[in-house]
Coordinates of C-alpha atoms and ligand atoms in Angstrom, one line a residue:
Chain A
M1 CA 0.0 0.0 0.0
A2 CA 2.7 2.4 1.0
K3 CA 4.6 1.1 -2.0
T4 CA 1.6 1.9 -4.2
V5 CA 1.5 5.5 -3.0
G6 CA 5.3 5.7 -3.6
L7 CA 5.0 4.3 -7.1
L8 CA 2.1 6.6 -8.1
L9 CA 4.1 9.6 -6.8
A10 CA 7.1 8.4 -8.8
G11 CA 4.9 8.1 -11.8
L12 CA 3.5 11.6 -11.2
V13 CA 7.0 13.0 -11.1
A14 CA 8.2 11.0 -14.1
C15 CA 5.1 12.2 -16.2
Y16 CA 5.7 15.8 -15.1
G17 CA 9.4 15.5 -16.1
L18 CA 8.4 14.0 -19.5
N19 CA 5.9 16.8 -20.0
W20 CA 8.5 19.4 -19.1
F21 CA 11.2 17.9 -21.3
L22 CA 8.9 17.7 -24.3
A23 CA 7.8 21.3 -23.8
E24 CA 11.4 22.4 -23.8
F25 CA 12.9 20.4 -26.5
I26 CA 10.4 18.6 -28.8
E27 CA 8.2 19.8 -31.6
V28 CA 4.5 19.7 -30.9
V29 CA 3.7 17.4 -33.9
Y30 CA 5.6 14.6 -32.3
V31 CA 4.0 15.2 -29.0
D32 CA 0.7 14.7 -30.8
Y33 CA 1.8 11.2 -31.9
L34 CA 2.9 10.5 -28.4
N35 CA -0.4 11.5 -26.9
L36 CA -2.4 9.4 -29.4
I37 CA -0.1 6.5 -28.5
G38 CA -0.8 7.0 -24.8
I39 CA -4.5 6.9 -25.3
A40 CA -4.1 3.8 -27.5
I41 CA -2.1 2.1 -24.7
V42 CA -4.9 2.8 -22.2
L43 CA -7.4 1.2 -24.6
A44 CA -5.3 -1.8 -25.5
V45 CA -4.1 -2.6 -22.0
G46 CA -7.7 -2.4 -20.8
L47 CA -9.0 -4.6 -23.6
N48 CA -6.2 -7.0 -22.9
V49 CA -7.8 -7.9 -19.6
I50 CA -11.0 -8.8 -21.4
N51 CA -9.7 -10.4 -24.5
G52 CA -6.2 -11.5 -23.5
L53 CA -6.5 -12.6 -19.9
T54 CA -10.1 -13.7 -19.8
G55 CA -10.2 -15.0 -23.4
Q56 CA -13.4 -13.2 -24.3
F57 CA -13.7 -11.7 -27.8
S58 CA -14.9 -8.2 -27.2
L59 CA -15.1 -6.0 -30.3
G60 CA -16.8 -2.9 -29.0
H61 CA -14.1 -1.0 -27.1
A62 CA -14.8 2.2 -29.1
G63 CA -18.3 2.2 -27.6
F64 CA -16.9 2.5 -24.0
M65 CA -14.5 5.2 -25.2
A66 CA -17.3 7.1 -26.9
I67 CA -19.4 7.2 -23.7
G68 CA -16.4 8.4 -21.8
A69 CA -15.6 11.1 -24.3
F70 CA -19.1 12.5 -24.3
V71 CA -19.6 12.3 -20.6
A72 CA -16.3 14.0 -19.8
G73 CA -17.0 16.6 -22.5
L74 CA -20.5 17.4 -21.3
V75 CA -19.6 17.5 -17.6
S76 CA -16.6 19.8 -18.1
I77 CA -18.5 22.1 -20.5
Q78 CA -21.3 22.4 -18.0
L79 CA -19.0 23.1 -15.1
T80 CA -16.7 25.4 -16.9
Y81 CA -19.1 27.6 -19.0
G82 CA -22.4 26.7 -17.4
E83 CA -23.9 26.2 -20.9
M84 CA -22.9 25.3 -24.4
S85 CA -22.2 28.6 -26.0
S86 CA -19.7 30.0 -28.4
G87 CA -16.6 31.8 -27.1
P88 CA -13.0 31.1 -26.6
L89 CA -11.7 27.7 -25.4
E90 CA -11.0 27.7 -21.7
L91 CA -9.0 25.6 -19.3
A92 CA -10.9 23.2 -17.1
G93 CA -10.4 23.6 -13.4
L94 CA -8.5 20.8 -11.8
G95 CA -11.6 19.6 -9.9
T96 CA -13.8 19.8 -13.0
F97 CA -11.2 17.9 -15.0
L98 CA -10.7 15.1 -12.5
L99 CA -14.5 14.8 -11.9
S100 CA -15.2 14.6 -15.6
L101 CA -12.7 11.8 -16.0
L102 CA -14.1 9.9 -13.0
L103 CA -17.6 10.2 -14.3
A104 CA -16.4 9.2 -17.8
G105 CA -14.9 6.0 -16.4
L106 CA -17.9 5.3 -14.2
A107 CA -20.4 5.7 -17.0
A108 CA -18.4 3.4 -19.2
A109 CA -18.1 0.9 -16.4
V110 CA -21.9 0.9 -16.0
L111 CA -22.1 0.1 -19.6
G112 CA -19.4 -2.5 -19.1
V113 CA -21.9 -4.4 -16.8
V114 CA -24.6 -4.1 -19.4
V115 CA -22.3 -5.5 -22.1
G116 CA -20.6 -7.9 -19.8
A117 CA -23.9 -9.6 -19.0
P118 CA -24.5 -11.1 -22.4
A119 CA -20.9 -12.3 -22.3
L120 CA -22.1 -14.8 -19.8
R121 CA -24.2 -16.5 -22.4
L122 CA -22.3 -15.7 -25.7
K123 CA -19.0 -17.1 -26.7
G124 CA -16.4 -16.4 -29.3
D125 CA -17.7 -14.9 -32.5
Y126 CA -21.2 -14.4 -31.1
L127 CA -19.8 -12.2 -28.4
A128 CA -17.7 -10.3 -30.9
I129 CA -20.8 -9.5 -33.0
A130 CA -22.8 -8.6 -29.9
T131 CA -20.2 -6.2 -28.6
L132 CA -19.6 -4.7 -32.1
G133 CA -23.3 -4.1 -32.3
F134 CA -23.3 -2.5 -28.9
A135 CA -20.6 0.0 -29.9
E136 CA -22.4 0.8 -33.2
I137 CA -25.7 1.3 -31.4
T138 CA -24.0 3.7 -29.0
R139 CA -22.5 5.7 -31.8
I140 CA -25.8 5.8 -33.7
L141 CA -27.7 6.9 -30.6
L142 CA -25.1 9.7 -30.0
T143 CA -25.4 10.8 -33.6
A144 CA -29.2 11.0 -33.3
Q145 CA -29.0 13.2 -30.2
D146 CA -29.6 16.8 -31.5
S147 CA -28.9 18.1 -28.0
L148 CA -25.4 16.6 -28.3
G149 CA -24.8 18.2 -31.6
G150 CA -25.9 15.3 -33.7
P151 CA -23.2 14.1 -36.1
T152 CA -21.0 17.2 -35.5
G153 CA -20.8 16.3 -31.8
I154 CA -19.7 18.6 -29.0
K155 CA -17.2 21.3 -29.2
R156 CA -15.3 23.7 -27.0
I157 CA -14.4 21.0 -24.5
P158 CA -12.1 22.8 -22.0
K159 CA -8.4 22.0 -22.1
M160 CA -6.6 20.0 -19.5
P161 CA -5.7 22.0 -16.5
L162 CA -2.3 23.5 -16.2
L163 CA 0.4 22.7 -13.6
P164 CA 2.9 25.0 -12.2
G165 CA 5.7 25.5 -14.7
T166 CA 3.9 24.1 -17.8
G167 CA 2.0 27.1 -19.0
A168 CA 3.3 28.6 -22.2
W169 CA 3.4 25.6 -24.5
D170 CA 0.9 24.3 -27.1
G171 CA 1.1 20.8 -25.8
G172 CA -0.1 22.1 -22.4
T173 CA -0.2 19.3 -19.8
S174 CA -1.7 16.7 -22.1
V175 CA 1.4 14.5 -21.9
F176 CA 1.4 14.6 -18.2
W177 CA -2.2 13.6 -17.7
I178 CA -2.4 11.0 -20.4
F179 CA 0.8 9.3 -19.3
L180 CA -0.2 9.4 -15.7
V181 CA -3.2 7.3 -16.7
V182 CA -1.0 5.1 -18.9
F183 CA 1.3 4.6 -15.9
T184 CA -1.6 3.8 -13.6
I185 CA -3.3 1.3 -15.9
V186 CA -0.1 -0.5 -16.7
L187 CA 0.7 -0.8 -13.0
F188 CA -2.8 -2.0 -12.0
S189 CA -3.0 -4.4 -14.9
A190 CA 0.4 -6.0 -14.1
R191 CA -0.8 -6.4 -10.5
L192 CA -4.2 -7.7 -11.5
Q193 CA -2.5 -10.3 -13.6
R194 CA -0.4 -11.4 -10.7
S195 CA -3.1 -11.8 -8.2
T196 CA -5.8 -14.3 -7.3
Y197 CA -8.1 -12.4 -9.7
G198 CA -5.7 -12.6 -12.6
R199 CA -5.2 -16.3 -12.1
A200 CA -9.0 -16.8 -12.0
L201 CA -9.4 -14.9 -15.2
I202 CA -6.7 -16.9 -16.9
A203 CA -8.3 -20.1 -15.6
I204 CA -11.5 -19.1 -17.3
R205 CA -9.6 -18.5 -20.5
E206 CA -7.8 -21.8 -20.3
N207 CA -10.7 -24.0 -19.3
E208 CA -13.9 -22.4 -18.2
L209 CA -15.6 -25.6 -17.0
A210 CA -12.6 -26.6 -14.8
A211 CA -12.4 -23.0 -13.5
E212 CA -16.1 -23.0 -12.5
T213 CA -15.8 -26.5 -11.0
M214 CA -12.9 -25.3 -8.9
G215 CA -15.1 -22.5 -7.5
V216 CA -14.2 -19.6 -9.8
R217 CA -17.4 -17.6 -10.3
A218 CA -16.9 -17.2 -14.1
A219 CA -19.9 -15.0 -14.6
R220 CA -18.9 -12.5 -11.9
M221 CA -15.3 -12.5 -13.0
K222 CA -16.2 -11.9 -16.7
V223 CA -18.3 -8.9 -15.7
M224 CA -15.4 -7.7 -13.6
A225 CA -13.1 -7.9 -16.6
F226 CA -15.5 -6.0 -18.7
V227 CA -16.0 -3.3 -16.1
Y228 CA -12.2 -2.9 -15.6
G229 CA -11.6 -2.5 -19.4
A230 CA -14.6 -0.3 -19.8
F231 CA -13.7 2.0 -16.9
F232 CA -10.3 2.7 -18.4
A233 CA -11.6 3.0 -21.9
G234 CA -14.1 5.6 -20.6
I235 CA -11.2 7.5 -19.1
A236 CA -9.3 7.2 -22.4
G237 CA -12.3 8.7 -24.0
G238 CA -12.4 11.5 -21.5
L239 CA -8.7 12.3 -22.1
Y240 CA -9.3 12.2 -25.8
A241 CA -12.2 14.7 -25.5
H242 CA -10.1 17.2 -23.4
Y243 CA -7.2 16.8 -25.7
Q244 CA -9.0 17.3 -29.0
H245 CA -11.4 19.9 -27.5
S246 CA -14.2 18.4 -29.6
V247 CA -15.6 14.9 -30.2
R248 CA -17.9 13.5 -32.9
P249 CA -19.7 10.2 -32.7
D250 CA -17.8 9.2 -35.8
D251 CA -14.5 9.4 -33.9
F252 CA -15.6 6.1 -32.4
T253 CA -16.6 3.9 -35.3
S254 CA -16.0 0.1 -35.3
I255 CA -12.7 0.7 -37.1
R256 CA -11.4 2.0 -33.9
S257 CA -12.6 -1.1 -32.0
I258 CA -11.0 -3.2 -34.6
E259 CA -7.7 -1.3 -34.3
V260 CA -7.6 -2.0 -30.6
V261 CA -8.0 -5.7 -31.2
V262 CA -5.3 -5.5 -33.9
M263 CA -3.0 -3.9 -31.3
L264 CA -3.5 -6.9 -29.0
V265 CA -3.1 -9.5 -31.6
L266 CA 0.1 -7.9 -33.0
G267 CA 1.6 -7.6 -29.6
G268 CA 0.5 -10.9 -28.2
L269 CA -2.8 -11.5 -26.6
G270 CA -2.5 -11.7 -22.9
S271 CA 0.7 -9.7 -22.6
I272 CA 0.7 -6.1 -21.3
T273 CA 4.0 -5.5 -22.9
G274 CA 2.6 -6.7 -26.2
A275 CA -0.4 -4.5 -25.8
V276 CA 1.8 -1.4 -25.3
L277 CA 3.9 -2.4 -28.3
G278 CA 0.9 -3.0 -30.4
A279 CA -0.6 0.3 -29.4
V280 CA 2.6 2.1 -30.5
A281 CA 2.8 0.2 -33.8
V282 CA -0.9 0.6 -34.8
T283 CA -0.8 4.3 -33.9
L284 CA 2.3 5.1 -35.8
V285 CA 1.6 3.0 -39.0
P286 CA -1.0 5.5 -40.4
Q287 CA 1.3 8.4 -39.6
L288 CA 4.3 6.9 -41.3
L289 CA 2.2 6.0 -44.3
R290 CA 0.6 9.3 -44.7
P291 CA 3.4 10.8 -47.0
L292 CA 3.2 7.7 -49.1
E293 CA -0.6 7.9 -49.3
E294 CA -0.4 11.5 -50.4
Q295 CA 2.2 10.7 -53.1
L296 CA 0.2 7.8 -54.5
Q297 CA -3.1 9.6 -53.9
V298 CA -4.7 6.6 -52.3
N299 CA -6.5 6.5 -48.9
G300 CA -6.7 3.7 -46.4
L301 CA -3.2 2.3 -47.1
S302 CA -2.9 1.7 -43.4
M303 CA -5.8 -0.7 -43.4
V304 CA -4.0 -2.7 -46.1
V305 CA -0.8 -2.6 -44.0
Y306 CA -2.6 -3.9 -40.9
A307 CA -4.1 -6.7 -42.9
L308 CA -0.7 -7.6 -44.3
L309 CA 0.9 -7.4 -40.9
L310 CA -1.8 -9.6 -39.4
I311 CA -1.4 -12.2 -42.2
L312 CA 2.4 -12.2 -41.8
M313 CA 1.9 -12.5 -38.1
M314 CA -0.4 -15.4 -38.4
I315 CA 2.0 -17.2 -40.6
F316 CA 5.2 -16.6 -38.7
R317 CA 4.3 -15.7 -35.2
P318 CA 0.7 -16.6 -34.4
Q319 CA 1.2 -15.9 -30.7
G320 CA 2.0 -12.2 -31.4
I321 CA 5.3 -10.4 -30.9
F322 CA 5.5 -11.1 -27.1
G323 CA 3.3 -14.2 -26.9
Q324 CA 2.1 -14.2 -23.4
R325 CA 5.4 -13.1 -21.9
E326 CA 6.1 -9.8 -20.3
L327 CA 9.1 -7.6 -20.5
S328 CA 10.2 -7.6 -16.9
L329 CA 13.3 -7.2 -14.8
K330 CA 13.4 -11.0 -14.5
L331 CA 13.7 -11.3 -18.3
F332 CA 16.6 -8.8 -18.3
R333 CA 18.4 -10.8 -15.7
R334 CA 18.0 -13.9 -17.8
I335 CA 19.4 -12.2 -20.9
L336 CA 22.3 -10.4 -19.2
P337 CA 25.5 -12.4 -19.0
G338 CA 26.1 -13.8 -15.5
G339 CA 22.5 -13.2 -14.6
R340 CA 20.5 -15.6 -12.6
K341 CA 18.6 -18.1 -14.6
Chain B
M1 CA -25.6 -41.4 10.2
T2 CA -26.9 -39.1 7.5
A3 CA -25.4 -39.4 4.0
L4 CA -22.9 -36.7 2.9
L5 CA -24.0 -37.2 -0.7
A6 CA -27.3 -38.6 -1.6
T7 CA -28.9 -38.9 -5.0
E8 CA -32.5 -40.0 -5.5
N9 CA -34.0 -41.2 -8.7
L10 CA -31.3 -39.3 -10.6
T11 CA -32.2 -39.3 -14.3
I12 CA -30.9 -37.5 -17.3
R13 CA -31.9 -37.8 -21.0
F14 CA -29.9 -36.6 -24.0
G15 CA -32.5 -36.6 -26.7
G16 CA -33.7 -40.1 -26.9
L17 CA -30.9 -41.5 -24.8
T18 CA -31.4 -42.0 -21.1
A19 CA -27.8 -41.8 -20.0
V20 CA -28.6 -42.2 -16.3
D21 CA -31.8 -43.8 -15.2
G22 CA -33.3 -43.6 -11.6
F23 CA -29.9 -43.6 -10.0
N24 CA -29.7 -43.7 -6.2
L25 CA -26.5 -43.2 -4.3
A26 CA -25.7 -42.7 -0.7
I27 CA -22.2 -41.8 0.5
E28 CA -21.4 -41.5 4.2
P29 CA -18.7 -39.2 5.5
G30 CA -15.4 -40.9 5.4
D31 CA -16.3 -43.4 2.7
L32 CA -13.9 -44.5 0.0
F33 CA -16.5 -45.4 -2.5
G34 CA -16.1 -46.9 -5.9
L35 CA -18.4 -46.3 -8.9
I36 CA -17.7 -48.7 -11.7
G37 CA -19.3 -49.9 -14.9
P38 CA -18.5 -50.6 -18.6
N39 CA -17.7 -47.8 -21.0
G40 CA -20.7 -45.5 -21.6
A41 CA -22.5 -46.7 -18.5
G42 CA -23.1 -43.1 -17.3
K43 CA -20.5 -42.7 -14.6
T44 CA -19.0 -39.4 -15.8
T45 CA -22.5 -38.2 -16.4
V46 CA -23.3 -38.9 -12.7
F47 CA -20.3 -36.7 -11.7
N48 CA -21.5 -34.0 -14.0
M49 CA -24.9 -33.9 -12.3
I50 CA -23.3 -34.0 -8.8
T51 CA -21.0 -31.0 -9.6
G52 CA -23.6 -28.8 -11.3
V53 CA -22.3 -29.3 -14.8
Y54 CA -25.5 -31.0 -16.0
L55 CA -29.0 -30.3 -14.7
P56 CA -30.7 -33.7 -14.1
T57 CA -33.9 -34.3 -16.0
E58 CA -35.4 -35.9 -13.0
G59 CA -34.5 -36.7 -9.4
S60 CA -32.3 -34.9 -6.9
V61 CA -28.8 -34.5 -5.5
H62 CA -28.4 -33.6 -1.9
F63 CA -25.0 -32.7 -0.4
D64 CA -24.6 -32.1 3.3
G65 CA -28.4 -31.9 3.5
K66 CA -28.6 -29.2 0.8
L67 CA -30.2 -29.5 -2.5
V68 CA -27.6 -29.3 -5.3
N69 CA -29.9 -29.4 -8.4
G70 CA -29.9 -26.1 -10.2
L71 CA -26.8 -24.7 -8.5
Q72 CA -23.9 -23.5 -10.7
P73 CA -20.7 -25.5 -10.6
A74 CA -18.9 -22.8 -8.5
Q75 CA -21.7 -22.9 -6.0
V76 CA -21.4 -26.6 -5.7
A77 CA -17.7 -26.2 -5.2
A78 CA -18.4 -23.7 -2.4
L79 CA -20.5 -26.4 -0.6
G80 CA -17.4 -28.6 -0.6
V81 CA -17.6 -30.9 -3.6
S82 CA -14.6 -31.0 -5.9
R83 CA -13.6 -33.3 -8.8
T84 CA -11.1 -34.2 -11.4
F85 CA -11.8 -34.8 -15.1
Q86 CA -11.5 -37.9 -17.1
N87 CA -10.2 -35.8 -20.0
I88 CA -7.7 -33.7 -18.1
R89 CA -8.7 -30.1 -17.8
L90 CA -5.7 -28.1 -16.5
F91 CA -5.0 -24.4 -16.9
D92 CA -2.1 -25.1 -19.4
E93 CA -0.6 -21.6 -19.4
L94 CA -0.5 -21.3 -15.7
S95 CA 2.3 -22.9 -13.7
V96 CA 1.8 -26.1 -11.7
L97 CA 1.8 -24.0 -8.5
E98 CA -0.7 -21.5 -9.9
N99 CA -3.0 -24.3 -11.0
A100 CA -3.2 -25.5 -7.4
M101 CA -3.5 -21.9 -6.1
T102 CA -6.6 -21.4 -8.3
G103 CA -8.3 -24.1 -6.3
A104 CA -7.8 -22.0 -3.3
H105 CA -9.2 -18.9 -5.0
Q106 CA -12.8 -19.5 -3.8
H107 CA -11.8 -19.0 -0.1
A108 CA -10.1 -15.6 -0.8
K109 CA -11.5 -13.0 1.5
I110 CA -10.2 -9.9 -0.3
N111 CA -11.5 -7.7 -3.0
L112 CA -10.1 -6.4 -6.3
F113 CA -8.8 -3.2 -4.8
D114 CA -6.7 -5.1 -2.3
S115 CA -4.9 -6.6 -5.2
L116 CA -4.6 -3.5 -7.3
L117 CA -3.3 -1.4 -4.3
R118 CA -1.3 -4.3 -2.9
T119 CA -2.6 -4.0 0.6
A120 CA -1.4 -6.2 3.4
R121 CA -4.5 -8.3 2.9
H122 CA -3.5 -9.1 -0.6
Y123 CA 0.0 -10.3 0.4
R124 CA -1.5 -12.4 3.2
E125 CA -3.9 -14.0 0.7
E126 CA -1.2 -14.7 -1.8
Q127 CA 0.9 -16.3 1.0
R128 CA -2.1 -18.4 2.2
Q129 CA -2.8 -19.7 -1.3
R130 CA 0.9 -20.3 -2.1
D131 CA 1.5 -22.2 1.2
R132 CA -1.6 -24.3 0.8
A133 CA -0.9 -25.1 -2.9
Y134 CA 2.7 -26.0 -2.0
E135 CA 1.6 -28.3 0.8
L136 CA -0.8 -30.1 -1.5
L137 CA 1.8 -30.4 -4.3
T138 CA 4.1 -31.9 -1.8
F139 CA 1.4 -34.2 -0.7
M140 CA 1.0 -35.4 -4.3
G141 CA 4.7 -35.5 -4.9
L142 CA 4.8 -32.6 -7.4
E143 CA 6.7 -30.0 -5.3
D144 CA 9.7 -30.2 -7.6
R145 CA 7.6 -29.2 -10.6
A146 CA 5.9 -26.2 -8.9
G147 CA 7.4 -23.6 -11.3
L148 CA 6.8 -25.5 -14.5
P149 CA 4.0 -24.5 -16.9
A150 CA 1.3 -27.1 -16.5
K151 CA 1.4 -27.9 -20.2
Q152 CA 4.9 -29.2 -19.8
L153 CA 4.0 -31.7 -17.2
P154 CA 4.1 -35.4 -18.2
Y155 CA 0.8 -37.3 -18.3
G156 CA 0.8 -39.1 -15.0
H157 CA 1.7 -35.9 -13.2
R158 CA -1.1 -34.0 -14.9
R159 CA -3.6 -36.3 -13.3
K160 CA -1.9 -35.8 -9.9
L161 CA -2.0 -32.0 -10.4
E162 CA -5.7 -32.2 -11.0
I163 CA -6.1 -33.9 -7.7
A164 CA -3.9 -31.3 -5.9
R165 CA -5.9 -28.5 -7.5
A166 CA -9.2 -30.2 -6.4
L167 CA -7.9 -30.6 -2.9
A168 CA -7.0 -26.9 -2.7
T169 CA -10.7 -26.1 -2.8
E170 CA -10.8 -27.7 0.7
P171 CA -13.6 -30.1 -0.3
K172 CA -15.5 -32.5 2.0
L173 CA -16.0 -34.8 -1.0
I174 CA -13.6 -35.4 -3.9
C175 CA -14.9 -37.1 -7.0
L176 CA -12.0 -38.7 -9.0
D177 CA -12.8 -39.7 -12.6
E178 CA -10.4 -42.4 -13.7
P179 CA -7.4 -41.0 -12.0
A180 CA -5.2 -44.0 -12.9
A181 CA -6.0 -43.9 -16.7
G182 CA -2.8 -43.9 -18.6
M183 CA -0.6 -44.7 -15.6
N184 CA 1.9 -47.6 -15.4
T185 CA 1.8 -50.2 -12.7
G186 CA 4.2 -48.3 -10.4
E187 CA 2.4 -45.1 -10.8
K188 CA -0.9 -46.9 -10.1
A189 CA 0.4 -48.3 -6.8
E190 CA 1.6 -44.9 -5.7
L191 CA -1.8 -43.4 -6.6
S192 CA -3.6 -46.0 -4.6
A193 CA -1.6 -45.1 -1.6
L194 CA -2.3 -41.4 -2.2
I195 CA -6.0 -41.9 -2.5
R196 CA -6.1 -43.7 0.7
K197 CA -4.1 -40.9 2.4
I198 CA -6.6 -38.4 1.0
R199 CA -9.3 -40.1 3.0
D200 CA -7.3 -41.1 6.1
E201 CA -5.0 -38.1 6.6
L202 CA -6.8 -35.2 4.8
K203 CA -10.2 -36.6 6.0
V204 CA -11.8 -36.0 2.6
T205 CA -14.5 -38.5 1.5
V206 CA -13.6 -40.1 -1.8
L207 CA -15.9 -41.1 -4.7
L208 CA -13.8 -42.9 -7.3
I209 CA -14.6 -43.9 -10.9
E210 CA -11.9 -46.3 -12.1
H211 CA -11.6 -49.0 -14.7
D212 CA -8.6 -50.7 -13.1
M213 CA -10.4 -53.4 -11.1
K214 CA -7.3 -54.3 -9.1
L215 CA -7.0 -50.7 -7.9
V216 CA -10.7 -50.3 -7.2
M217 CA -11.1 -53.6 -5.4
G218 CA -7.9 -52.9 -3.5
I219 CA -8.9 -49.6 -1.9
C220 CA -12.6 -49.1 -2.0
E221 CA -14.8 -50.3 0.9
K222 CA -18.0 -50.0 -1.0
I223 CA -18.6 -50.3 -4.7
Q224 CA -21.7 -49.5 -6.8
V225 CA -21.9 -50.8 -10.4
L226 CA -23.6 -48.9 -13.2
D227 CA -24.7 -50.4 -16.5
Y228 CA -26.7 -48.6 -19.1
G229 CA -27.5 -45.8 -16.6
K230 CA -28.9 -48.2 -14.0
T231 CA -27.5 -49.6 -10.8
I232 CA -27.0 -53.3 -11.1
A233 CA -25.0 -54.0 -7.9
L234 CA -23.9 -52.4 -4.7
G235 CA -21.7 -54.0 -2.0
T236 CA -18.2 -54.8 -0.8
P237 CA -15.5 -55.6 -3.3
Q238 CA -16.0 -59.3 -2.4
E239 CA -19.7 -59.2 -3.1
I240 CA -19.2 -57.2 -6.4
Q241 CA -16.6 -59.7 -7.7
N242 CA -18.9 -62.6 -7.2
N243 CA -22.0 -60.9 -8.5
P244 CA -23.2 -62.7 -11.6
K245 CA -24.9 -59.6 -13.0
V246 CA -21.6 -57.7 -12.8
I247 CA -19.7 -60.4 -14.5
E248 CA -22.3 -60.6 -17.2
A249 CA -22.2 -56.8 -17.7
Y250 CA -18.5 -56.8 -18.1
L251 CA -18.2 -59.9 -20.2
G252 CA -21.2 -59.1 -22.3
G253 CA -20.1 -55.5 -22.8
E254 CA -16.8 -56.1 -24.4
Ligands
ATP1 N1 -23.6 -34.1 -23.3 C1 -24.0 -35.2 -23.8 N2 -24.8 -35.3 -24.9 C2 -25.2 -36.5 -25.4 N3 -24.9 -37.6 -24.9 C3 -24.1 -37.7 -23.8 C4 -23.6 -36.5 -23.2 N4 -22.8 -36.8 -22.2 C5 -22.8 -38.1 -22.1 N5 -23.6 -38.7 -23.1 C6 -23.8 -40.1 -23.3 O1 -24.2 -40.7 -22.1 C7 -23.7 -42.0 -22.0 C8 -22.9 -42.1 -20.8 O2 -21.7 -41.4 -20.9 P1 -20.6 -41.3 -19.8 O3 -19.5 -40.4 -20.3 O4 -21.3 -40.8 -18.5 O5 -20.1 -42.8 -19.6 P2 -19.0 -43.3 -18.7 O6 -19.6 -44.4 -17.8 O7 -18.2 -42.2 -18.0 O8 -18.0 -44.1 -19.7 P3 -16.4 -44.2 -19.8 O9 -16.1 -45.3 -18.9 O10 -16.2 -44.5 -21.2 O11 -15.9 -42.9 -19.4 C9 -22.9 -42.2 -23.3 O12 -23.7 -42.9 -24.2 C10 -22.6 -40.8 -23.8 O13 -22.5 -40.8 -25.2
MG2 MG1 -16.4 -41.5 -18.1

């Protein structure tokens, strides 16, 4: 417990340092990539608990993110401006910002229960289709909501609050906040994995009947996994909303859900390290391909590249880059000469 | 003495097939009870109904005086019934130790936040599970393999690990489904001794399905014989061996 507080404080300081460093030395374009990677990591590491650890095939992660984005956006607009009006973009107060993220996570978590419940009955492809459907319904309902701006969504979402010493920079404090969440979810997920809950989730994945017969309440555990993943996806959505200052329902199409699954499959389902790596790769691929797309005047090259990557992966390394292993100190010790076995 | 496990008129139909038909069973605390019968007699199906995997079409299962029908497998496990599987069902990607620890999961008195925040309660629970799992692995002679992924375990050891995992649930009754299948003579002798120790030292009542007659006759005090879903005999090993109906069922079956 004391260690947890210490670790979170260390994470806080590290994220502040990163934010400061980038503000001093790095161009804002690259910071944009970094932030998108951070948000992708939160999505992927969260989904890894559902798809990787528990072995469920959820294909609706964008739905949780959408709810989080809209809830955080609306809450902070309400608390900052009092109404949706035009005017300059403002900063969210620290309390408003944190509250908006918390509510974003909780709203998504509630939806996680709703979506997790059918997971008790549906398996494999059926669950994938049901969750995909849920995410699409969420998006369509949001689009149909005129009070939420319909297809154009909500705008003027207040910026993330400043911290002492991070004022005069376009990137603001986005890196700090986003990576603080990245740090937290990676820490918590690693701990989840190495606990009685993690073993129970893996047991469900490995052999659900045996797990249940050994007393693992599979239904409860699956809902827990969905709630965990959804909560962080909601927060990722909230961060995204504050970062982009505006969100549209179409920011959360099923393509985004599929991307998150691709991140996991590329990195190695069940591995946090793999999820992080997959998030980096899948976020960067379209950015790297953009010049080529412009030159050739074709759109959607990145989709082709994902497909190719996945096919190559299935042929040469079906377990993903990391398989189920984790990059950890232990692994380093094994690799280093003279290290313990 | 009231029965620990009692089934009454237990019946299940799969489409047109009546796999178990009016099956009555009474197991007293401390029994080492054998359930035998030719292939397809319905023995595994009985286990599945006792452990909440299948819902009986008719009849009832009572454990410790409580009605088991309609409970989920995890609820039955919580009552104190555990089992192994004829077709081994281990958690392959978990280590041998972790497999056994999973059996102890149901007694965890912590919540998710304890584990996420690494409270003292979390560490205590991990310690409890690890100690208990290790004890049971030692009991089954698997302590040297604790760190190995379960999928790398040789066949005979896999069956033993299933028993260790089932014992980690702290059951009152353990149902073993052909634990000696695939073992050689030496391993079988060792297993016989272990099954006896489970009952005598761990004080767990044992219900055993086994095709190896020498093993069953050697350790069980009571045996019930099933054929085509129906009980055809119940008695001591002596009585069963001399029962013409049993001899007929086995000779006629093959
Ligand atoms: N889920 C099911 N659906 C349909 N039929 C089933 C099902 N489970 C078992 N059966 C049938 O019920 C009968 C009894 O099967 P069971 O597995 O209980 O036999 P057993 O006595 O354990 O045999 P063995 O010694 O070969 O393990 C068999 O005819 C089997 O095909
Ligand atoms: Mg059987």
